[in-house]
CSV table of C-alpha atoms and ligand atoms in Angstrom, one decimal:
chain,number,residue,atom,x,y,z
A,127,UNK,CA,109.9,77.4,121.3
A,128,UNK,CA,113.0,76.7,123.0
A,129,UNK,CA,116.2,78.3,122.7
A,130,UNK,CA,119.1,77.1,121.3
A,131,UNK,CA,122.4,77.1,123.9
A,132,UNK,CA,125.1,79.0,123.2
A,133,UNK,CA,127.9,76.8,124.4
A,134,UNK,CA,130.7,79.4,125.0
A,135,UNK,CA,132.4,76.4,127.1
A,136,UNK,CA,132.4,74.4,123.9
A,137,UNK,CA,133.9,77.4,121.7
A,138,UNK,CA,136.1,78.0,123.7
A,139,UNK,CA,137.6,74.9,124.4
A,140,UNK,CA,138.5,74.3,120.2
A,141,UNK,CA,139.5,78.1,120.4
A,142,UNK,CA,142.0,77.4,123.1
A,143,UNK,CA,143.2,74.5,121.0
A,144,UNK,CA,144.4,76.5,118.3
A,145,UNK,CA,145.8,78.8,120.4
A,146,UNK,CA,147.5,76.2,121.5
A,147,UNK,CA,148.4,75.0,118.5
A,148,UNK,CA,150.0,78.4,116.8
A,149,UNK,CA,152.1,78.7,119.9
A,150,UNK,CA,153.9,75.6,119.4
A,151,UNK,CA,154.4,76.3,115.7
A,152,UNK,CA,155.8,79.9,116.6
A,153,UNK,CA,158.4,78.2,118.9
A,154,UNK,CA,159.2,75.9,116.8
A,155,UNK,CA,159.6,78.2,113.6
A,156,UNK,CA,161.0,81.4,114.9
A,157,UNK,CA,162.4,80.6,118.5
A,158,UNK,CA,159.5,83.2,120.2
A,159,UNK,CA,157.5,82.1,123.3
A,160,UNK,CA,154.8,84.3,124.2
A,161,UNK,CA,154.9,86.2,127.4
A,162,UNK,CA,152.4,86.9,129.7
A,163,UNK,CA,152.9,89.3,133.2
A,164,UNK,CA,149.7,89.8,135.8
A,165,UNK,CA,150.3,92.2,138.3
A,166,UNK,CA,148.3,92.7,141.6
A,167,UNK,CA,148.0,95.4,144.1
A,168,UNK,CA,146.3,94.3,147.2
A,169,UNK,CA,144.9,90.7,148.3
A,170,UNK,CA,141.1,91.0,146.9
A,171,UNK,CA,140.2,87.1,146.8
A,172,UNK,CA,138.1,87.5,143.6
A,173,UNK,CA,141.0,88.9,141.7
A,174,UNK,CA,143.5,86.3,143.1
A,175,UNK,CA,141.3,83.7,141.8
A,176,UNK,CA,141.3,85.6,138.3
A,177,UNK,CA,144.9,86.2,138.1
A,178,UNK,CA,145.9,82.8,139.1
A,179,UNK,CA,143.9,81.3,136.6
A,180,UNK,CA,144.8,84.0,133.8
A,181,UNK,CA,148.9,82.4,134.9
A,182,UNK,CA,147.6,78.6,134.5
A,183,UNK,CA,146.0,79.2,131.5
A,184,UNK,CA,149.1,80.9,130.2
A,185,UNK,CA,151.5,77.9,131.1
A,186,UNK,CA,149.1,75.2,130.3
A,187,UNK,CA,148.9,77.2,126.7
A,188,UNK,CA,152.9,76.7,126.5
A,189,UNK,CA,153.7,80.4,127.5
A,190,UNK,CA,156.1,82.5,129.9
A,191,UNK,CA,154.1,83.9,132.8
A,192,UNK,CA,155.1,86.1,135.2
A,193,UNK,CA,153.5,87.5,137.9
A,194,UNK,CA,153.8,90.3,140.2
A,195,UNK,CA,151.8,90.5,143.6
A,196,UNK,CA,152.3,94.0,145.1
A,197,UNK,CA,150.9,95.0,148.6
A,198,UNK,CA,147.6,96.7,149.0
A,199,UNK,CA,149.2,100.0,150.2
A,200,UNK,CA,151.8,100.0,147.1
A,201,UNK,CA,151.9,103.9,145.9
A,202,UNK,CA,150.7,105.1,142.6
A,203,UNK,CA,154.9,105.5,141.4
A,204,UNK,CA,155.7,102.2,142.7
A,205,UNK,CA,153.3,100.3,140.4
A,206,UNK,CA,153.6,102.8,137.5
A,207,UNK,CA,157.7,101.6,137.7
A,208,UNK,CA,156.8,98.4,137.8
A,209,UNK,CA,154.2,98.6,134.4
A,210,UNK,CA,157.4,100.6,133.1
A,211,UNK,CA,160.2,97.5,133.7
A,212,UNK,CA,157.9,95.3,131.9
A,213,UNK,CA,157.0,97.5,129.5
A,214,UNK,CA,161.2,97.3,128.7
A,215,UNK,CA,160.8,93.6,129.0
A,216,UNK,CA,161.8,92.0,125.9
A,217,UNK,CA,160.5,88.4,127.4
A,218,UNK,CA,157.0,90.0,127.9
A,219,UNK,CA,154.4,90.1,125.1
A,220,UNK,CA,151.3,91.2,127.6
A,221,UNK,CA,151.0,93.0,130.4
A,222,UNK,CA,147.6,92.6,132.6
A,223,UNK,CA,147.1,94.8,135.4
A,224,UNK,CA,144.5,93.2,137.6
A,225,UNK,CA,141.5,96.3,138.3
A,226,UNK,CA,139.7,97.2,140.5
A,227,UNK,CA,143.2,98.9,141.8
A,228,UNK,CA,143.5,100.5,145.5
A,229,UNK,CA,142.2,103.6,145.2
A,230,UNK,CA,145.5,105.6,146.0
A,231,UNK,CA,146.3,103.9,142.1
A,232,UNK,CA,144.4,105.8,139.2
A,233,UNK,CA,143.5,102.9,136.9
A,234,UNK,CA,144.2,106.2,134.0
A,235,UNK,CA,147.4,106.6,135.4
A,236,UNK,CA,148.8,102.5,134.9
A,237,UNK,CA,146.7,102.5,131.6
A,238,UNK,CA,148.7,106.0,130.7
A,239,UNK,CA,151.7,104.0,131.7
A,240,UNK,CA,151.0,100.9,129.4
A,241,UNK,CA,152.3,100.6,126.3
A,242,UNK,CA,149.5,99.7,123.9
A,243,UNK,CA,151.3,97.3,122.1
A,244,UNK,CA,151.5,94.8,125.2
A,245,UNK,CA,147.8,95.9,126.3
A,246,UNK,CA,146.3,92.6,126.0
A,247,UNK,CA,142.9,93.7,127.5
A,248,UNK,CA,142.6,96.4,125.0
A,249,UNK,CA,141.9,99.5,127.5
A,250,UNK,CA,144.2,102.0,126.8
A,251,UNK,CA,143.2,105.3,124.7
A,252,UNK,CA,145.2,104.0,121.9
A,253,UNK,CA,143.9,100.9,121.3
A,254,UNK,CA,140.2,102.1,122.7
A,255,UNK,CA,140.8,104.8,119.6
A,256,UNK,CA,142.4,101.9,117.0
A,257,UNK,CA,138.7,100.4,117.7
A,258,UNK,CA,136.8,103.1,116.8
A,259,UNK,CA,138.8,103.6,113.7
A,260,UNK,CA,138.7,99.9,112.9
A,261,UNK,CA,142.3,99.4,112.6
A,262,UNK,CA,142.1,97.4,116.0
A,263,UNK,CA,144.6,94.4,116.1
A,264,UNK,CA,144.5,94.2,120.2
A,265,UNK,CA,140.7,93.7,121.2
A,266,UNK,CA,138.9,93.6,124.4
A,267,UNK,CA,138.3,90.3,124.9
A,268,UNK,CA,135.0,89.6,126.1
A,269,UNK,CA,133.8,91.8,123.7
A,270,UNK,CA,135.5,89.9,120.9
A,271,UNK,CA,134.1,86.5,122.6
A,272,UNK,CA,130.9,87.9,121.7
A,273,UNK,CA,131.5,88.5,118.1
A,274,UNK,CA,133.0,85.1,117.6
A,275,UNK,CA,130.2,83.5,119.3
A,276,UNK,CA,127.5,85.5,116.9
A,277,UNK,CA,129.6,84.8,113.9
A,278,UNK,CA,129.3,80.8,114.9
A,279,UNK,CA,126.1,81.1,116.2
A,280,UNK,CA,124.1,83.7,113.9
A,281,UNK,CA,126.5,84.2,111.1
A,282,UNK,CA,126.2,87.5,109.2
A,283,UNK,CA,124.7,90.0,111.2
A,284,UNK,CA,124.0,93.1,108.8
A,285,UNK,CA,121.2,95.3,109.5
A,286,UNK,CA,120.0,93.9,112.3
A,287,UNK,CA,119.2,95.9,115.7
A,288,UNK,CA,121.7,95.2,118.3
A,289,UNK,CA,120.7,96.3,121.9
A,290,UNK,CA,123.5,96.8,124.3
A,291,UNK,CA,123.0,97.6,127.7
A,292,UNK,CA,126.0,99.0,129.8
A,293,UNK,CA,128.7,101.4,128.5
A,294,UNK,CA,131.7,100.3,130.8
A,295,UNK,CA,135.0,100.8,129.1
A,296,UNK,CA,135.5,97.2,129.0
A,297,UNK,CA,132.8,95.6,127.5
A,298,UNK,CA,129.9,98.0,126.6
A,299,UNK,CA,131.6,100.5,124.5
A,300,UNK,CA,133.7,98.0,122.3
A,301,UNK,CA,130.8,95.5,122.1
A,302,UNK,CA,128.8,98.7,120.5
A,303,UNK,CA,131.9,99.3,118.0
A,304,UNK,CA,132.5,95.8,117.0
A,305,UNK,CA,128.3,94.8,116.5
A,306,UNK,CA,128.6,98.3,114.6
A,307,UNK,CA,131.3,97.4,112.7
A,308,UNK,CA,129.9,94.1,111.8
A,309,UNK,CA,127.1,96.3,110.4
A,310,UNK,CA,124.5,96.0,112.9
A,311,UNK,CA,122.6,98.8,114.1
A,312,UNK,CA,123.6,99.4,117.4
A,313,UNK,CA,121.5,101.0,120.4
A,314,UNK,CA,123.4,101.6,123.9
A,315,UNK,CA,121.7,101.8,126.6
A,316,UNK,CA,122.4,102.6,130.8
A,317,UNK,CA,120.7,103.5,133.6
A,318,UNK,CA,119.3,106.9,132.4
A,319,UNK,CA,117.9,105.4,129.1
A,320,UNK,CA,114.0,105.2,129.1
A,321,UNK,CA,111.8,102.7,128.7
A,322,UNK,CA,114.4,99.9,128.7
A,323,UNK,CA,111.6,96.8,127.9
A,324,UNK,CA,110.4,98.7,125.0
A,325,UNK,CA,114.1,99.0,123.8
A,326,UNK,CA,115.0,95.3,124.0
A,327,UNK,CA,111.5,94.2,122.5
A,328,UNK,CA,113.0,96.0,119.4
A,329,UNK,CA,116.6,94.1,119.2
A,330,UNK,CA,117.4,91.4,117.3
A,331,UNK,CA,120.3,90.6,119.2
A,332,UNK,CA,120.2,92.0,122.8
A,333,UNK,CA,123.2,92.0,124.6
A,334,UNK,CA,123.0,92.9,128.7
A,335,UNK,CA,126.5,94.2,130.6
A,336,UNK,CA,125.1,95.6,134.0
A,337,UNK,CA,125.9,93.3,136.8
A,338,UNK,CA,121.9,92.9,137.9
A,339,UNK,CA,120.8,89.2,138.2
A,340,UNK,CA,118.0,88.6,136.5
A,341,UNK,CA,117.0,91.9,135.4
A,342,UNK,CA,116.2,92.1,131.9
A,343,UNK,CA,112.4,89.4,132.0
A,344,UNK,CA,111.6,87.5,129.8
A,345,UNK,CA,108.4,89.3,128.0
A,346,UNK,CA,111.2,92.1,127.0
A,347,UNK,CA,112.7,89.8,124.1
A,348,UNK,CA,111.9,89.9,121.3
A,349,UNK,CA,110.7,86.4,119.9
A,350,UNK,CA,113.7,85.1,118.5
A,351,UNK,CA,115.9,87.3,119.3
A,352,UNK,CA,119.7,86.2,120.0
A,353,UNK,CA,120.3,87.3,124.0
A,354,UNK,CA,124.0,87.3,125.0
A,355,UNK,CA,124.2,87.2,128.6
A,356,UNK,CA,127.5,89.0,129.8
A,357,UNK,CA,126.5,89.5,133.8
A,358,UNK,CA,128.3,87.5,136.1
A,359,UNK,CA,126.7,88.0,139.5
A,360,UNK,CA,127.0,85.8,143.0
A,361,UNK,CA,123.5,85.2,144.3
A,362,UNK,CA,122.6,83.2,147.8
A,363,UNK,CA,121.9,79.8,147.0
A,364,UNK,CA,120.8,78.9,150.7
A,365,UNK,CA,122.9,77.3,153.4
A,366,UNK,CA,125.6,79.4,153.2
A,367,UNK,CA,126.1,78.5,149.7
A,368,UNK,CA,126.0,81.0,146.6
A,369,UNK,CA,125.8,80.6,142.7
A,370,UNK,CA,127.1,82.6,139.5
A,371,UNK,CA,124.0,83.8,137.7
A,372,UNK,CA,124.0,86.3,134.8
A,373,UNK,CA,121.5,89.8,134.1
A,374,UNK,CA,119.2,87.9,132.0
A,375,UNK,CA,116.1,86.4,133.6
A,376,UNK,CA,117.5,82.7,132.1
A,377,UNK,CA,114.4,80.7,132.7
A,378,UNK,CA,111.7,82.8,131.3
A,379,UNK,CA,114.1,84.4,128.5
A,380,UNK,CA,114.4,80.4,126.8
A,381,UNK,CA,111.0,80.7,126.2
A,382,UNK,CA,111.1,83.3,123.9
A,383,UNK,CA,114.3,83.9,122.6
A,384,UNK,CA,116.1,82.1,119.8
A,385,UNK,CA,119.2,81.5,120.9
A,386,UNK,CA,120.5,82.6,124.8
A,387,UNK,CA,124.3,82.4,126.4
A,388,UNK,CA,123.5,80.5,130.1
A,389,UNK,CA,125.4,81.8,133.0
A,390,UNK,CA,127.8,80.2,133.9
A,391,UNK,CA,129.6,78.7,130.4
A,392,UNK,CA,128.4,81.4,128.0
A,393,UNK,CA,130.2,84.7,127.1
A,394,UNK,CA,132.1,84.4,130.3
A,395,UNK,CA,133.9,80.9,128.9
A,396,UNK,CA,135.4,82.8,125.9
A,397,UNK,CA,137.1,85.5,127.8
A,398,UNK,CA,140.5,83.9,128.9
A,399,UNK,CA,140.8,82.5,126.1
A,400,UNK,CA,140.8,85.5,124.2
A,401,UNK,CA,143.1,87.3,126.3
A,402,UNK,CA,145.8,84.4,126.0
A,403,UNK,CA,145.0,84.9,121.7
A,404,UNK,CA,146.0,88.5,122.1
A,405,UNK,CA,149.4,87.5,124.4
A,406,UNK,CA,150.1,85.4,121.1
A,407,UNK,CA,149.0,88.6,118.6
A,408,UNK,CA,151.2,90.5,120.8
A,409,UNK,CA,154.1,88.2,120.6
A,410,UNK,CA,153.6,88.1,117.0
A,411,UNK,CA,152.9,91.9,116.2
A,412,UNK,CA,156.3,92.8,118.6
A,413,UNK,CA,158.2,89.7,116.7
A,414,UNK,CA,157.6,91.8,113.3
A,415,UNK,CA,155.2,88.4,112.0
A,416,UNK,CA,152.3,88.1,110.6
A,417,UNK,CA,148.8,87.7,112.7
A,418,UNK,CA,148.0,84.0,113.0
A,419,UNK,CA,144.5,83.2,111.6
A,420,UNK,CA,142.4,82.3,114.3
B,561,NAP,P1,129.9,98.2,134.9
B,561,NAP,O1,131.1,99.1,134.8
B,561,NAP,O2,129.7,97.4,136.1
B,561,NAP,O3,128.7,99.2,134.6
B,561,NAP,C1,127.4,98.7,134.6
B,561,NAP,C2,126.6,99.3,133.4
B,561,NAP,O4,125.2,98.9,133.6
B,561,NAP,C3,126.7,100.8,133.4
B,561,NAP,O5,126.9,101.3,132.1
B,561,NAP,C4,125.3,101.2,134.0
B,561,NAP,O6,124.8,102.5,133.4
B,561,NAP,C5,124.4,100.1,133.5
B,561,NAP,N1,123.2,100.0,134.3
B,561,NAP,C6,123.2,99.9,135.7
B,561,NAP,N2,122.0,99.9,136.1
B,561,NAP,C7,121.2,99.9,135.0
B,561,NAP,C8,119.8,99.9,134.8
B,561,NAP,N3,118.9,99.9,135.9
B,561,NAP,N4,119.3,100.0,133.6
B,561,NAP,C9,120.2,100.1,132.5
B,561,NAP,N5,121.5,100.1,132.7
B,561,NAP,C10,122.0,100.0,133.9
B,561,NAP,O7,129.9,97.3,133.6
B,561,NAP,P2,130.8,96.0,133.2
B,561,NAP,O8,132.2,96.2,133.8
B,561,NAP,O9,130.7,95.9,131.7
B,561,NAP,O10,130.1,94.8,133.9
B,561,NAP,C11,128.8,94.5,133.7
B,561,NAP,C12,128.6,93.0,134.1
B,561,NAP,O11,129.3,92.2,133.2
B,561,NAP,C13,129.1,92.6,135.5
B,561,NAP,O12,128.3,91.6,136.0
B,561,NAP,C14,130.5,92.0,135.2
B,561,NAP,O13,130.9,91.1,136.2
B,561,NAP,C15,130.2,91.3,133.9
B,561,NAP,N6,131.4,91.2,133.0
B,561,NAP,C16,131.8,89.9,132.7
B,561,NAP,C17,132.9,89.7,131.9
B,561,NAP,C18,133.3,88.3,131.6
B,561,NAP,O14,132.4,87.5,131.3
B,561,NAP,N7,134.5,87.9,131.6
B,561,NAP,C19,133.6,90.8,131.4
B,561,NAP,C20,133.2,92.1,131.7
B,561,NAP,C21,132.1,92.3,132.5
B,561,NAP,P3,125.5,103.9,133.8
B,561,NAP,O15,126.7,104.0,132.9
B,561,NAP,O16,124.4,104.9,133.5
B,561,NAP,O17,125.8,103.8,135.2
């Protein structure tokens, strides 16, 4: 057997669409254009690439964007003043502060500083806490990528055993709330768990966040099993050249598995999207509207 694809380029392409589209209608209807700010300490090229594209997306998509590029030795105050002026910003919906930060920053500090209502990655406390009571309206968005992507792909999920390995704040631990909340039964796993093939071989949906390529094989799924791939790791590719691939062991898990996310164009594709459909929640929430449907 083969696995299906999960085209996460595909969903997210009609999912952009609509954002698209709800955008235009609240501009039109009640005058509101979303607003989007990035703000970057420090010239890491990765996160450059990142925050440019999170600003393209966001003016191709009909928003504001503003961004904010702050020097690498930029103090702790400096950048919590800045998170605090566009907090007061009436203009700005969302507020992304690119991590990792310099380490004279405590990432707890700017997300202490944040206000939860413009946290359009979801990683502050409150909105962390909103999750695990499930009264969320702000979630983390490659987390959420996944759920819309088992929904399409899978469809009701209830009472099956849903593996996730990794418990980072942004994707492990809301992945586990939302797969819990969909009424999965939910294992997490990390580095200290035991026996991690025997694990997987159980789950129905297996889900891997630990930025190893190719580290969960093959022979650990279980036959059929739905594997979302969320790793997005650079590996050589020969003369000087390198490639994205994901934690999954891709060519021997399509063998066995019933339906697999490929890295690149799997979770990954979903996540920018989802980030620019919480700019427009946010815009709508802070507008006193209603959530649009998508
Ligand atoms: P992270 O903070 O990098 O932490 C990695 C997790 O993997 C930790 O919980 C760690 O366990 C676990 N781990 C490490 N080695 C392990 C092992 N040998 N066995 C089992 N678990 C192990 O996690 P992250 O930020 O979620 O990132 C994980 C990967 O997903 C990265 O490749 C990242 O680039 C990717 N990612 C992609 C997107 C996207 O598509 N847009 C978004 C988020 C993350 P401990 O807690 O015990 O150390």
């Amino acid at each position: 057997m083969t696995a299906r694809i999960i085209d996460g380029k595909a969903f997210a392409a009609g999912l952009r669409a609509k954002v698209q589209e709800e955008t235009a209608r609240l501009k039109a209807e009640h005058g509101i254009v979303p607003g989007l700010a990035t703000v970057l300490v420090g010239n890491d090229p990765a996160s450059e690439v990142y925050v440019r594209n999170k600003g393209k997306t966001a003016e191709a998509l009909g928003f504001n964007s503003f961004h904010f590029s702050l020097p690498s030795d930029t103090s702790e105050v400096e950048v919590l003043a800045r998170v605090q002026s566009l907090n007061d910003n009436k203009a700005v919906h969302g507020i992304l502060v690119q991590m990792p930060l310099p380490k004279q920053v405590r990432e707890s500090a700017v997300l202490d500083q944040l206000d939860p209502a413009k946290d359009v990655d979801a990683l502050t406390t409150v909105n962390a806490g909103l999750l695990v009571s499930g009264r969320a309206q702000l979630i983390s968005c490659t987390p959420m990528g996944m759920m819309m992507l088992l929904k399409e792909y899978v469809g009701d999920i209830t009472g099956m055993n849903a593996l996730v390995i990794g418990r980072s704040l942004l994707f492990g631990k809301p992945a586990a709330q939302l797969l819990l909340a969909a009424n999965a039964t939910v294992t997490m796993a990390h580095s200290r768990s035991r026996d991690l093939p025997a694990l997987c071989r159980q789950a129905d949906i297996l889900v891997a966040a630990i930025g190893k390529p190719f580290f969960v094989k093959g022979d650990w799924v279980k036959p059929g099993a739905t594997v979302i791939d969320v790793g997005i790791n650079r590996v050589d590719a020969g003369e000087g050249k390198y490639k994205i691939v994901g934690d999954v062991d891709y060519d021997s898990a399509i063998n066995i598995a019933g339906a697999v996310t490929p890295v690149p164009g799997g979770i990954g594709a979903t996540t920018i999207v989802n980030l620019m459909r919480n700019t427009l929640i946010a815009a709508c929430l802070q507008s006193g509207l209603n959530i649009p449907a998508i």
